[in-house]
PDB file of C-alpha atoms in Angstrom:
ATOM      1  CA  MET A   1      48.347   3.023 -38.002  1.00  0.00           C
ATOM      2  CA  LEU A   2      49.339   6.530 -36.979  1.00  0.00           C
ATOM      3  CA  THR A   3      49.512   9.061 -39.764  1.00  0.00           C
ATOM      4  CA  PRO A   4      52.224  11.741 -39.803  1.00  0.00           C
ATOM      5  CA  ASN A   5      49.667  14.348 -38.772  1.00  0.00           C
ATOM      6  CA  ARG A   6      48.425  12.364 -35.770  1.00  0.00           C
ATOM      7  CA  PHE A   7      51.984  11.553 -34.780  1.00  0.00           C
ATOM      8  CA  PHE A   8      52.909  15.208 -34.498  1.00  0.00           C
ATOM      9  CA  GLN A   9      49.706  16.005 -32.651  1.00  0.00           C
ATOM     10  CA  PHE A  10      50.846  13.405 -30.151  1.00  0.00           C
ATOM     11  CA  LEU A  11      54.250  15.074 -29.978  1.00  0.00           C
ATOM     12  CA  LEU A  12      52.643  18.381 -29.106  1.00  0.00           C
ATOM     13  CA  CYS A  13      50.910  16.792 -26.132  1.00  0.00           C
ATOM     14  CA  PHE A  14      54.363  16.363 -24.652  1.00  0.00           C
ATOM     15  CA  PHE A  15      55.888  19.523 -26.055  1.00  0.00           C
ATOM     16  CA  PRO A  16      53.110  22.169 -26.175  1.00  0.00           C
ATOM     17  CA  LEU A  17      55.381  24.811 -27.606  1.00  0.00           C
ATOM     18  CA  HIS A  18      55.524  27.223 -30.455  1.00  0.00           C
ATOM     19  CA  VAL A  19      58.469  28.489 -32.414  1.00  0.00           C
ATOM     20  CA  HIS A  20      58.323  32.104 -31.268  1.00  0.00           C
ATOM     21  CA  ALA A  21      58.940  35.142 -33.400  1.00  0.00           C
ATOM     22  CA  LYS A  22      62.562  36.166 -33.137  1.00  0.00           C
ATOM     23  CA  THR A  23      65.079  38.479 -34.740  1.00  0.00           C
ATOM     24  CA  ILE A  24      68.431  37.649 -36.263  1.00  0.00           C
ATOM     25  CA  GLU A  25      71.058  40.369 -36.612  1.00  0.00           C
ATOM     26  CA  THR A  26      73.441  40.105 -39.562  1.00  0.00           C
ATOM     27  CA  LYS A  27      75.882  42.942 -40.356  1.00  0.00           C
ATOM     28  CA  GLY A  28      73.615  45.563 -38.881  1.00  0.00           C
ATOM     29  CA  HIS A  29      70.449  44.391 -40.593  1.00  0.00           C
ATOM     30  CA  VAL A  30      67.582  42.838 -38.659  1.00  0.00           C
ATOM     31  CA  PHE A  31      65.489  40.142 -40.315  1.00  0.00           C
ATOM     32  CA  LYS A  32      62.181  39.143 -38.737  1.00  0.00           C
ATOM     33  CA  ILE A  33      61.136  35.496 -38.742  1.00  0.00           C
ATOM     34  CA  GLU A  34      57.380  35.129 -38.463  1.00  0.00           C
ATOM     35  CA  GLU A  35      56.065  32.938 -35.660  1.00  0.00           C
ATOM     36  CA  GLU A  36      55.554  29.448 -36.996  1.00  0.00           C
ATOM     37  CA  ASN A  37      53.341  26.805 -35.480  1.00  0.00           C
ATOM     38  CA  LEU A  38      55.477  23.895 -34.325  1.00  0.00           C
ATOM     39  CA  LEU A  39      53.089  21.323 -35.782  1.00  0.00           C
ATOM     40  CA  ALA A  40      53.306  22.911 -39.222  1.00  0.00           C
ATOM     41  CA  TYR A  41      57.076  23.087 -38.915  1.00  0.00           C
ATOM     42  CA  LEU A  42      57.379  19.421 -38.006  1.00  0.00           C
ATOM     43  CA  GLN A  43      55.006  18.389 -40.755  1.00  0.00           C
ATOM     44  CA  LYS A  44      57.143  20.309 -43.230  1.00  0.00           C
ATOM     45  CA  LYS A  45      60.213  18.489 -41.946  1.00  0.00           C
ATOM     46  CA  LEU A  46      58.394  15.185 -42.349  1.00  0.00           C
ATOM     47  CA  SER A  47      57.475  15.872 -45.957  1.00  0.00           C
ATOM     48  CA  SER A  48      61.047  16.840 -46.781  1.00  0.00           C
ATOM     49  CA  SER A  49      63.128  14.274 -44.947  1.00  0.00           C
ATOM     50  CA  TRP A  50      61.184  11.897 -42.681  1.00  0.00           C
ATOM     51  CA  SER A  51      59.993   8.529 -43.865  1.00  0.00           C
ATOM     52  CA  GLU A  52      57.237   6.278 -42.537  1.00  0.00           C
ATOM     53  CA  LYS A  53      59.886   4.227 -40.758  1.00  0.00           C
ATOM     54  CA  ASN A  54      61.368   7.353 -39.156  1.00  0.00           C
ATOM     55  CA  TYR A  55      58.228   8.584 -37.451  1.00  0.00           C
ATOM     56  CA  GLN A  56      57.007   5.114 -36.428  1.00  0.00           C
ATOM     57  CA  SER A  57      60.368   4.546 -34.747  1.00  0.00           C
ATOM     58  CA  ALA A  58      60.249   7.967 -33.101  1.00  0.00           C
ATOM     59  CA  ILE A  59      56.754   7.523 -31.704  1.00  0.00           C
ATOM     60  CA  GLN A  60      57.689   4.128 -30.292  1.00  0.00           C
ATOM     61  CA  LYS A  61      60.601   5.718 -28.427  1.00  0.00           C
ATOM     62  CA  ILE A  62      58.356   8.467 -27.073  1.00  0.00           C
ATOM     63  CA  PHE A  63      55.763   5.959 -25.832  1.00  0.00           C
ATOM     64  CA  VAL A  64      58.445   3.922 -24.074  1.00  0.00           C
ATOM     65  CA  LYS A  65      59.956   6.986 -22.401  1.00  0.00           C
ATOM     66  CA  ALA A  66      56.542   8.314 -21.384  1.00  0.00           C
ATOM     67  CA  LYS A  67      55.376   5.024 -19.884  1.00  0.00           C
ATOM     68  CA  LEU A  68      58.689   4.160 -18.239  1.00  0.00           C
ATOM     69  CA  PRO A  69      60.502   7.419 -17.496  1.00  0.00           C
ATOM     70  CA  GLU A  70      63.931   7.295 -15.917  1.00  0.00           C
ATOM     71  CA  PRO A  71      63.644   7.147 -12.096  1.00  0.00           C
ATOM     72  CA  VAL A  72      64.926  10.025  -9.997  1.00  0.00           C
ATOM     73  CA  THR A  73      67.810   8.194  -8.359  1.00  0.00           C
ATOM     74  CA  PHE A  74      69.169  10.909  -6.056  1.00  0.00           C
ATOM     75  CA  LEU A  75      66.040  10.828  -3.868  1.00  0.00           C
ATOM     76  CA  LYS A  76      66.222   8.345  -0.999  1.00  0.00           C
ATOM     77  CA  GLU A  77      63.658   6.772   1.292  1.00  0.00           C
ATOM     78  CA  ALA A  78      62.949   9.102   4.227  1.00  0.00           C
ATOM     79  CA  ILE A  79      64.083   7.658   7.549  1.00  0.00           C
ATOM     80  CA  ARG A  80      63.260  10.688   9.694  1.00  0.00           C
ATOM     81  CA  LYS A  81      60.836  13.596   9.542  1.00  0.00           C
ATOM     82  CA  ARG A  82      62.334  16.714   7.999  1.00  0.00           C
ATOM     83  CA  THR A  83      60.569  20.060   7.648  1.00  0.00           C
ATOM     84  CA  PHE A  84      62.009  23.147   5.997  1.00  0.00           C
ATOM     85  CA  TYR A  85      60.832  26.166   4.049  1.00  0.00           C
ATOM     86  CA  PHE A  86      61.437  27.442   0.539  1.00  0.00           C
ATOM     87  CA  ASP A  87      61.261  31.173  -0.148  1.00  0.00           C
ATOM     88  CA  PRO A  88      60.404  31.700  -3.841  1.00  0.00           C
ATOM     89  CA  THR A  89      61.397  35.373  -3.740  1.00  0.00           C
ATOM     90  CA  TYR A  90      63.431  36.358  -6.786  1.00  0.00           C
ATOM     91  CA  VAL A  91      65.999  39.149  -6.475  1.00  0.00           C
ATOM     92  CA  VAL A  92      67.139  40.952  -9.641  1.00  0.00           C
ATOM     93  CA  GLN A  93      70.922  40.650  -9.840  1.00  0.00           C
ATOM     94  CA  GLU A  94      71.527  43.522 -12.266  1.00  0.00           C
ATOM     95  CA  ASP A  95      69.622  46.407 -13.799  1.00  0.00           C
ATOM     96  CA  VAL A  96      67.197  45.424 -16.532  1.00  0.00           C
ATOM     97  CA  LYS A  97      67.439  48.012 -19.297  1.00  0.00           C
ATOM     98  CA  THR A  98      65.849  48.805 -22.630  1.00  0.00           C
ATOM     99  CA  PRO A  99      68.061  48.849 -25.753  1.00  0.00           C
ATOM    100  CA  GLN A 100      68.193  52.637 -25.277  1.00  0.00           C
ATOM    101  CA  GLY A 101      69.638  52.263 -21.781  1.00  0.00           C
ATOM    102  CA  MET A 102      66.547  53.158 -19.771  1.00  0.00           C
ATOM    103  CA  VAL A 103      66.362  51.193 -16.501  1.00  0.00           C
ATOM    104  CA  LEU A 104      63.132  49.198 -16.294  1.00  0.00           C
ATOM    105  CA  ILE A 105      63.912  47.191 -13.156  1.00  0.00           C
ATOM    106  CA  GLN A 106      66.645  48.148 -10.738  1.00  0.00           C
ATOM    107  CA  LYS A 107      69.190  45.739  -9.331  1.00  0.00           C
ATOM    108  CA  GLY A 108      68.054  44.465  -5.941  1.00  0.00           C
ATOM    109  CA  TYR A 109      64.336  44.530  -6.753  1.00  0.00           C
ATOM    110  CA  SER A 110      62.643  41.477  -5.236  1.00  0.00           C
ATOM    111  CA  TYR A 111      59.440  39.720  -6.189  1.00  0.00           C
ATOM    112  CA  ASN A 112      57.572  36.895  -4.480  1.00  0.00           C
ATOM    113  CA  PRO A 113      54.999  35.244  -6.792  1.00  0.00           C
ATOM    114  CA  LEU A 114      53.032  34.061  -3.751  1.00  0.00           C
ATOM    115  CA  GLU A 115      52.061  37.687  -3.133  1.00  0.00           C
ATOM    116  CA  LYS A 116      49.962  37.596  -6.302  1.00  0.00           C
ATOM    117  CA  THR A 117      48.947  33.965  -6.645  1.00  0.00           C
ATOM    118  CA  LYS A 118      48.367  30.939  -4.449  1.00  0.00           C
ATOM    119  CA  LEU A 119      49.516  27.346  -4.775  1.00  0.00           C
ATOM    120  CA  SER A 120      46.342  25.722  -6.093  1.00  0.00           C
ATOM    121  CA  SER A 121      47.094  22.363  -4.476  1.00  0.00           C
ATOM    122  CA  SER A 122      49.742  20.657  -2.399  1.00  0.00           C
ATOM    123  CA  LEU A 123      52.370  18.575  -4.192  1.00  0.00           C
ATOM    124  CA  LEU A 124      53.075  14.999  -3.130  1.00  0.00           C
ATOM    125  CA  PHE A 125      56.311  13.339  -4.240  1.00  0.00           C
ATOM    126  CA  LEU A 126      56.247   9.566  -4.060  1.00  0.00           C
ATOM    127  CA  ASP A 127      57.584   6.317  -5.449  1.00  0.00           C
ATOM    128  CA  GLY A 128      54.900   4.918  -7.747  1.00  0.00           C
ATOM    129  CA  ASN A 129      56.299   1.404  -7.288  1.00  0.00           C
ATOM    130  CA  ASN A 130      55.932   1.553  -3.502  1.00  0.00           C
ATOM    131  CA  GLU A 131      52.471   0.561  -2.266  1.00  0.00           C
ATOM    132  CA  LYS A 132      53.159   2.164   1.124  1.00  0.00           C
ATOM    133  CA  HIS A 133      53.834   5.509  -0.537  1.00  0.00           C
ATOM    134  CA  ILE A 134      50.568   5.250  -2.458  1.00  0.00           C
ATOM    135  CA  ALA A 135      48.667   4.376   0.728  1.00  0.00           C
ATOM    136  CA  TRP A 136      50.243   7.413   2.422  1.00  0.00           C
ATOM    137  CA  ALA A 137      49.255   9.699  -0.459  1.00  0.00           C
ATOM    138  CA  LYS A 138      45.640   8.548  -0.200  1.00  0.00           C
ATOM    139  CA  THR A 139      45.492   9.688   3.439  1.00  0.00           C
ATOM    140  CA  GLN A 140      46.246  13.321   2.574  1.00  0.00           C
ATOM    141  CA  LYS A 141      43.010  15.212   3.081  1.00  0.00           C
ATOM    142  CA  ASP A 142      43.771  18.438   1.234  1.00  0.00           C
ATOM    143  CA  LEU A 143      43.744  18.845  -2.541  1.00  0.00           C
ATOM    144  CA  CYS A 144      46.977  17.310  -3.819  1.00  0.00           C
ATOM    145  CA  LYS A 145      48.809  16.589  -7.039  1.00  0.00           C
ATOM    146  CA  TRP A 146      50.708  13.299  -7.130  1.00  0.00           C
ATOM    147  CA  ILE A 147      54.188  13.556  -8.613  1.00  0.00           C
ATOM    148  CA  LEU A 148      56.065  10.300  -9.144  1.00  0.00           C
ATOM    149  CA  ILE A 149      59.818   9.955  -8.911  1.00  0.00           C
ATOM    150  CA  ARG A 150      59.684   6.315  -9.993  1.00  0.00           C
ATOM    151  CA  GLY A 151      57.117   4.059 -11.658  1.00  0.00           C
ATOM    152  CA  ASN A 152      54.640   4.098 -14.526  1.00  0.00           C
ATOM    153  CA  PRO A 153      52.416   7.202 -14.340  1.00  0.00           C
ATOM    154  CA  PHE A 154      49.935   5.903 -16.944  1.00  0.00           C
ATOM    155  CA  ASP A 155      49.248   2.610 -15.180  1.00  0.00           C
ATOM    156  CA  LEU A 156      48.870   4.328 -11.802  1.00  0.00           C
ATOM    157  CA  GLU A 157      46.577   6.935 -13.334  1.00  0.00           C
ATOM    158  CA  ASP A 158      44.297   4.182 -14.660  1.00  0.00           C
ATOM    159  CA  LEU A 159      44.362   2.380 -11.325  1.00  0.00           C
ATOM    160  CA  GLU A 160      43.700   5.398  -9.104  1.00  0.00           C
ATOM    161  CA  LYS A 161      41.391   7.274 -11.500  1.00  0.00           C
ATOM    162  CA  ARG A 162      43.248  10.529 -10.982  1.00  0.00           C
ATOM    163  CA  GLN A 163      45.805  12.619 -12.827  1.00  0.00           C
ATOM    164  CA  ILE A 164      49.395  11.559 -12.159  1.00  0.00           C
ATOM    165  CA  TYR A 165      52.544  13.546 -12.911  1.00  0.00           C
ATOM    166  CA  PHE A 166      56.204  12.552 -13.151  1.00  0.00           C
ATOM    167  CA  ASP A 167      59.228  14.603 -12.108  1.00  0.00           C
ATOM    168  CA  GLN A 168      61.262  14.251 -15.307  1.00  0.00           C
ATOM    169  CA  ASP A 169      64.996  14.230 -14.530  1.00  0.00           C
ATOM    170  CA  GLY A 170      64.199  15.293 -10.965  1.00  0.00           C
ATOM    171  CA  ALA A 171      63.907  18.931 -12.057  1.00  0.00           C
ATOM    172  CA  ILE A 172      61.189  19.847  -9.537  1.00  0.00           C
ATOM    173  CA  SER A 173      62.830  17.911  -6.710  1.00  0.00           C
ATOM    174  CA  ARG A 174      66.096  19.735  -7.301  1.00  0.00           C
ATOM    175  CA  LYS A 175      64.365  23.094  -7.445  1.00  0.00           C
ATOM    176  CA  PHE A 176      62.829  22.550  -4.021  1.00  0.00           C
ATOM    177  CA  GLN A 177      65.927  20.833  -2.590  1.00  0.00           C
ATOM    178  CA  LEU A 178      64.226  17.536  -1.805  1.00  0.00           C
ATOM    179  CA  LYS A 179      66.442  14.723  -0.567  1.00  0.00           C
ATOM    180  CA  ASN A 180      63.943  12.064   0.493  1.00  0.00           C
ATOM    181  CA  VAL A 181      60.459  10.749  -0.266  1.00  0.00           C
ATOM    182  CA  PRO A 182      57.617  10.604   0.374  1.00  0.00           C
ATOM    183  CA  ALA A 183      57.431  14.379   0.617  1.00  0.00           C
ATOM    184  CA  LYS A 184      54.810  17.099   0.588  1.00  0.00           C
ATOM    185  CA  ILE A 185      54.991  20.732  -0.498  1.00  0.00           C
ATOM    186  CA  SER A 186      52.264  23.125   0.671  1.00  0.00           C
ATOM    187  CA  GLN A 187      51.901  26.882   0.953  1.00  0.00           C
ATOM    188  CA  ASP A 188      52.496  28.577   4.301  1.00  0.00           C
ATOM    189  CA  GLY A 189      51.934  32.283   3.863  1.00  0.00           C
ATOM    190  CA  LEU A 190      54.549  33.675   1.494  1.00  0.00           C
ATOM    191  CA  VAL A 191      56.791  30.606   1.639  1.00  0.00           C
ATOM    192  CA  LEU A 192      56.429  26.930   0.773  1.00  0.00           C
ATOM    193  CA  LYS A 193      56.481  24.358   3.537  1.00  0.00           C
ATOM    194  CA  ILE A 194      58.349  21.188   2.583  1.00  0.00           C
ATOM    195  CA  GLU A 195      57.964  18.008   4.630  1.00  0.00           C
ATOM    196  CA  GLU A 196      59.652  14.643   4.193  1.00  0.00           C
ATOM    197  CA  PHE A 197      57.910  11.767   5.949  1.00  0.00           C
ATOM    198  CA  PRO A 198      59.375   8.430   7.060  1.00  0.00           C
ATOM    199  CA  ILE A 199      56.808   5.878   5.965  1.00  0.00           C
ATOM    200  CA  SER A 200      57.335   3.947   9.213  1.00  0.00           C
ATOM    201  CA  ASP A 201      55.653   6.807  11.122  1.00  0.00           C
ATOM    202  CA  PHE A 202      52.629   6.559   8.857  1.00  0.00           C
ATOM    203  CA  LEU A 203      52.401   2.786   9.380  1.00  0.00           C
ATOM    204  CA  THR A 204      52.583   3.255  13.163  1.00  0.00           C
ATOM    205  CA  GLU A 205      49.708   5.745  13.049  1.00  0.00           C
ATOM    206  CA  GLU A 206      47.664   3.320  10.948  1.00  0.00           C
ATOM    207  CA  ILE A 207      48.137   0.552  13.533  1.00  0.00           C
ATOM    208  CA  ILE A 208      47.139   2.899  16.377  1.00  0.00           C
ATOM    209  CA  HIS A 209      43.931   3.908  14.604  1.00  0.00           C
ATOM    210  CA  GLU A 210      42.863   0.335  13.857  1.00  0.00           C
TER     211      GLU A 210
END
């Protein structure tokens, strides 16, 4: 049986966060709240209000959601090849100032993170329930991270002996304006190249090479 301590350690695997130091202003006075480790905070909450039944129920819900996350329904099956580019450059919309009014960053300043760092691996977006998508992903020769938009990431991870990710709520897909899968994101200079592949093209190539 899971103890309260082990339960919250499990929680932190999904939410590796800390409650950061912050200030609260009240009638001109500023009170500092010391940074508090989230695990300690949750354990304190458990001792004060949570029962054995509470945390066993909570962990069951987390396991279910982790093993069977909600599918990303707005992504469709690609029926034609589509290639476009994503520029990650960020432009400051207004002056960033100190509390004393000194301008630290001027409005209009732009920054592209790809000038300082590189995408460590390509990103593959695929349906984990579609065997054709999985076969396509295996053909990619460069270093890739698999990101599911549907399916059980734990089962596929055990089957393929590799780390599998899941695009929770389609947040990454939305960020990069994906519409169809399977898709691949790779770096091309200072922009990201995004390709959506109709799986029928992949199957045709496989037949030709046989």
